[in-house]
Amino acid sequence: DAGVTQSPTHLIKTRGQQVTLRCSPKSGHDTVSWYQQALGQGPQFIFQYYEEEERQRGNFPDRFSGHQFPNYSSELNVNALLLGDSALYLCASSDGTANGDTQYFGPGTRLTVL
Amino acid sequence: GESVGLHLPTLSVQEGDNSIINCAYSNSASDYFIWYKQESGKGPQFIIDIRSNMDKRQGQRVTVLLNKTVKHLSLQIAATQPGDSAVYFCAEISGANNLFFGTGTRLTVIP
């Protein structure tokens, strides 16, 4: 049973560019959440997707957008990259039910903005 | 607003000793808490969870205690092993299933 997978593992971009990160949830999970983890900090919630719609959003600007596909996989897009966007981007999946609050994380994508 | 914080940023213990990692939370309405372990270069790994209608929950070598009166959470690791060295986060569930994390405690196990 595959866990949560993310691609790419590492990415280097320059300021002003755009980036797309990808996530495949754990088998049987239909809810995907994205988090940003700066160095030495805890993960910060970006947004959550369920049934192909953004269900919740954290305190992140509109430059951060996402998408969920019918197979429950998800993408995180960041436009007009800033140096401060350098971080580990984590995807977590859950089964979306009342008893399915436990979120399982992927290994993350390390984004470096130069 | 909600905040989840940890009392100590670092903790060093001797191999074989018990470890206790503490966490304070501010949202009294939070009803679900999770401890995660994060090793270098990896995503957070689920350790154990507890709901607000419980005071204690035990897993394999780990115990989570919840004190709702003082809004305090702790993770106890029995017979700490070198493989337990990592950063430990407590997180609370707020609203519809998004996690609020604290800064983390780095546990170092001394052989």
Short mmCIF file of N, CA, C and O in Angstrom, two decimals, chain A residues 31 33 35 37 40-45 48 55-56 88 90 94 98-107, chain B residues 31-32 34 36 38 41-46 49 51 89 93-104:
data_model
loop_
_atom_site.label_atom_id
_atom_site.label_comp_id
_atom_site.label_asym_id
_atom_site.label_seq_id
_atom_site.Cartn_x
_atom_site.Cartn_y
_atom_site.Cartn_z
N THR A 31 -8.93 13.26 0.67
CA THR A 31 -8.71 14.64 1.11
C THR A 31 -7.21 14.92 1.13
O THR A 31 -6.43 14.12 1.67
N SER A 33 -4.26 17.92 1.97
CA SER A 33 -3.92 19.20 2.57
C SER A 33 -2.47 19.54 2.24
O SER A 33 -1.63 18.63 2.14
N TYR A 35 0.93 21.99 3.26
CA TYR A 35 1.56 22.74 4.34
C TYR A 35 2.90 23.28 3.85
O TYR A 35 3.58 22.65 3.03
N GLN A 37 6.60 24.39 5.38
CA GLN A 37 7.44 24.29 6.56
C GLN A 37 8.75 25.02 6.32
O GLN A 37 9.61 24.54 5.58
N GLY A 40 13.36 25.08 10.58
CA GLY A 40 13.29 25.24 12.02
C GLY A 40 11.91 25.55 12.57
O GLY A 40 11.78 25.85 13.77
N GLN A 41 10.91 25.49 11.74
CA GLN A 41 9.54 25.79 12.16
C GLN A 41 8.63 24.59 11.98
O GLN A 41 8.98 23.62 11.29
N GLY A 42 7.46 24.67 12.57
CA GLY A 42 6.45 23.66 12.34
C GLY A 42 5.72 23.94 11.04
O GLY A 42 5.72 25.07 10.53
N PRO A 43 5.11 22.93 10.46
CA PRO A 43 4.34 23.14 9.22
C PRO A 43 3.20 24.13 9.42
O PRO A 43 2.56 24.14 10.46
N GLN A 44 2.96 24.94 8.39
CA GLN A 44 1.86 25.91 8.40
C GLN A 44 0.85 25.52 7.32
O GLN A 44 1.23 25.29 6.17
N PHE A 45 -0.40 25.48 7.70
CA PHE A 45 -1.47 25.04 6.81
C PHE A 45 -1.68 26.04 5.68
O PHE A 45 -1.86 27.25 5.92
N GLN A 48 -6.76 23.00 1.92
CA GLN A 48 -7.19 21.61 1.87
C GLN A 48 -8.18 21.42 0.73
O GLN A 48 -9.04 22.27 0.51
N ARG A 55 -11.56 23.38 0.33
CA ARG A 55 -12.52 23.34 1.44
C ARG A 55 -12.13 24.31 2.55
O ARG A 55 -12.99 24.87 3.22
N GLN A 56 -10.83 24.48 2.75
CA GLN A 56 -10.36 25.39 3.78
C GLN A 56 -9.08 26.04 3.29
O GLN A 56 -8.35 25.46 2.48
N LEU A 88 10.09 23.73 2.80
CA LEU A 88 9.68 22.36 2.50
C LEU A 88 8.16 22.36 2.38
O LEU A 88 7.48 22.82 3.29
N LEU A 90 4.84 20.31 2.18
CA LEU A 90 4.35 18.99 2.57
C LEU A 90 2.91 18.80 2.14
O LEU A 90 2.09 19.71 2.24
N SER A 94 -5.91 12.38 4.05
CA SER A 94 -6.78 11.75 5.03
C SER A 94 -8.02 11.25 4.30
O SER A 94 -8.22 11.56 3.12
N ALA A 98 -15.51 11.72 9.50
CA ALA A 98 -15.43 12.27 10.85
C ALA A 98 -14.36 11.57 11.67
O ALA A 98 -13.73 12.16 12.52
N ASN A 99 -14.17 10.31 11.43
CA ASN A 99 -13.16 9.57 12.17
C ASN A 99 -11.83 9.54 11.45
O ASN A 99 -10.91 8.88 11.90
N GLY A 100 -11.74 10.24 10.36
CA GLY A 100 -10.52 10.18 9.55
C GLY A 100 -9.69 11.42 9.67
O GLY A 100 -9.11 11.86 8.69
N ASP A 101 -9.61 11.99 10.85
CA ASP A 101 -8.85 13.22 11.01
C ASP A 101 -7.36 13.04 10.87
O ASP A 101 -6.65 13.98 10.60
N THR A 102 -6.89 11.83 11.09
CA THR A 102 -5.46 11.62 11.05
C THR A 102 -4.93 11.89 9.65
O THR A 102 -5.43 11.33 8.67
N GLN A 103 -3.97 12.75 9.56
CA GLN A 103 -3.37 13.10 8.28
C GLN A 103 -2.00 12.44 8.18
O GLN A 103 -1.20 12.50 9.11
N TYR A 104 -1.75 11.85 7.04
CA TYR A 104 -0.49 11.18 6.77
C TYR A 104 0.29 12.00 5.76
O TYR A 104 -0.23 12.37 4.71
N PHE A 105 1.54 12.26 6.10
CA PHE A 105 2.35 13.18 5.31
C PHE A 105 3.25 12.45 4.31
O PHE A 105 3.72 11.34 4.57
N GLY A 106 3.49 13.15 3.20
CA GLY A 106 4.50 12.70 2.26
C GLY A 106 5.86 13.23 2.67
O GLY A 106 6.00 13.93 3.68
N PRO A 107 6.89 12.90 1.88
CA PRO A 107 8.25 13.31 2.23
C PRO A 107 8.54 14.78 1.97
O PRO A 107 9.53 15.31 2.47
N ASP B 31 -10.48 19.66 19.84
CA ASP B 31 -10.95 18.38 20.36
C ASP B 31 -10.14 17.19 19.90
O ASP B 31 -10.50 16.05 20.17
N TYR B 32 -9.05 17.46 19.22
CA TYR B 32 -8.25 16.34 18.71
C TYR B 32 -6.82 16.79 18.60
O TYR B 32 -6.54 17.86 18.06
N ILE B 34 -2.61 15.49 17.92
CA ILE B 34 -1.75 14.47 17.33
C ILE B 34 -0.29 14.80 17.61
O ILE B 34 0.11 15.97 17.58
N TYR B 36 3.48 14.13 16.13
CA TYR B 36 4.20 13.69 14.95
C TYR B 36 5.70 13.67 15.25
O TYR B 36 6.20 14.49 16.03
N GLN B 38 9.38 13.92 13.23
CA GLN B 38 9.95 14.27 11.94
C GLN B 38 11.47 14.09 11.97
O GLN B 38 12.17 14.80 12.70
N GLY B 41 15.02 15.49 6.77
CA GLY B 41 14.77 15.21 5.37
C GLY B 41 13.51 14.44 5.07
O GLY B 41 13.27 14.04 3.92
N LYS B 42 12.68 14.22 6.09
CA LYS B 42 11.45 13.46 5.88
C LYS B 42 10.24 14.25 6.31
O LYS B 42 10.35 15.26 7.01
N GLY B 43 9.08 13.79 5.89
CA GLY B 43 7.84 14.41 6.33
C GLY B 43 7.47 13.94 7.73
O GLY B 43 7.99 12.94 8.23
N PRO B 44 6.58 14.65 8.41
CA PRO B 44 6.13 14.23 9.75
C PRO B 44 5.48 12.85 9.71
O PRO B 44 4.71 12.55 8.81
N GLN B 45 5.81 12.06 10.70
CA GLN B 45 5.28 10.70 10.81
C GLN B 45 4.34 10.63 12.01
O GLN B 45 4.72 11.01 13.12
N PHE B 46 3.13 10.15 11.79
CA PHE B 46 2.14 10.01 12.86
C PHE B 46 2.67 9.09 13.96
O PHE B 46 3.18 8.01 13.68
N ASP B 49 -2.39 9.75 18.70
CA ASP B 49 -3.37 10.83 18.79
C ASP B 49 -4.23 10.66 20.04
O ASP B 49 -4.22 9.60 20.68
N ARG B 51 -8.17 12.27 21.70
CA ARG B 51 -9.32 13.16 21.59
C ARG B 51 -9.59 13.78 22.95
O ARG B 51 -9.16 13.28 23.98
N PHE B 89 6.55 17.15 17.06
CA PHE B 89 5.56 18.21 16.99
C PHE B 89 4.25 17.74 17.61
O PHE B 89 3.81 16.62 17.36
N ILE B 93 -6.24 19.78 15.98
CA ILE B 93 -7.19 19.87 14.89
C ILE B 93 -8.17 20.99 15.23
O ILE B 93 -8.75 21.02 16.31
N SER B 94 -8.35 21.87 14.25
CA SER B 94 -9.29 22.97 14.42
C SER B 94 -10.23 22.98 13.24
O SER B 94 -9.80 22.88 12.10
N GLY B 95 -11.50 23.14 13.50
CA GLY B 95 -12.45 23.23 12.41
C GLY B 95 -12.50 21.96 11.59
O GLY B 95 -12.47 20.86 12.12
N ALA B 96 -12.52 22.11 10.29
CA ALA B 96 -12.67 20.96 9.41
C ALA B 96 -11.34 20.34 9.02
O ALA B 96 -10.96 20.33 7.88
N ASN B 97 -10.64 19.81 10.02
CA ASN B 97 -9.55 18.90 9.72
C ASN B 97 -8.26 19.54 9.24
O ASN B 97 -7.49 18.91 8.53
N ASN B 98 -7.97 20.79 9.59
CA ASN B 98 -6.63 21.28 9.31
C ASN B 98 -5.85 21.37 10.61
O ASN B 98 -6.39 21.69 11.66
N LEU B 99 -4.57 21.04 10.51
CA LEU B 99 -3.71 20.93 11.68
C LEU B 99 -2.99 22.24 11.98
O LEU B 99 -2.50 22.92 11.08
N PHE B 100 -2.90 22.58 13.27
CA PHE B 100 -2.06 23.67 13.72
C PHE B 100 -0.89 23.08 14.49
O PHE B 100 -1.08 22.40 15.49
N PHE B 101 0.30 23.35 14.01
CA PHE B 101 1.51 22.79 14.60
C PHE B 101 2.23 23.80 15.48
O PHE B 101 2.19 25.01 15.22
N GLY B 102 2.94 23.28 16.48
CA GLY B 102 3.87 24.08 17.25
C GLY B 102 5.21 24.11 16.55
O GLY B 102 5.38 23.56 15.46
N THR B 103 6.18 24.73 17.21
CA THR B 103 7.51 24.87 16.63
C THR B 103 8.27 23.56 16.63
O THR B 103 9.05 23.30 15.73
N GLY B 104 8.08 22.73 17.61
CA GLY B 104 8.77 21.44 17.66
C GLY B 104 9.82 21.37 18.75
O GLY B 104 10.37 22.39 19.18
#
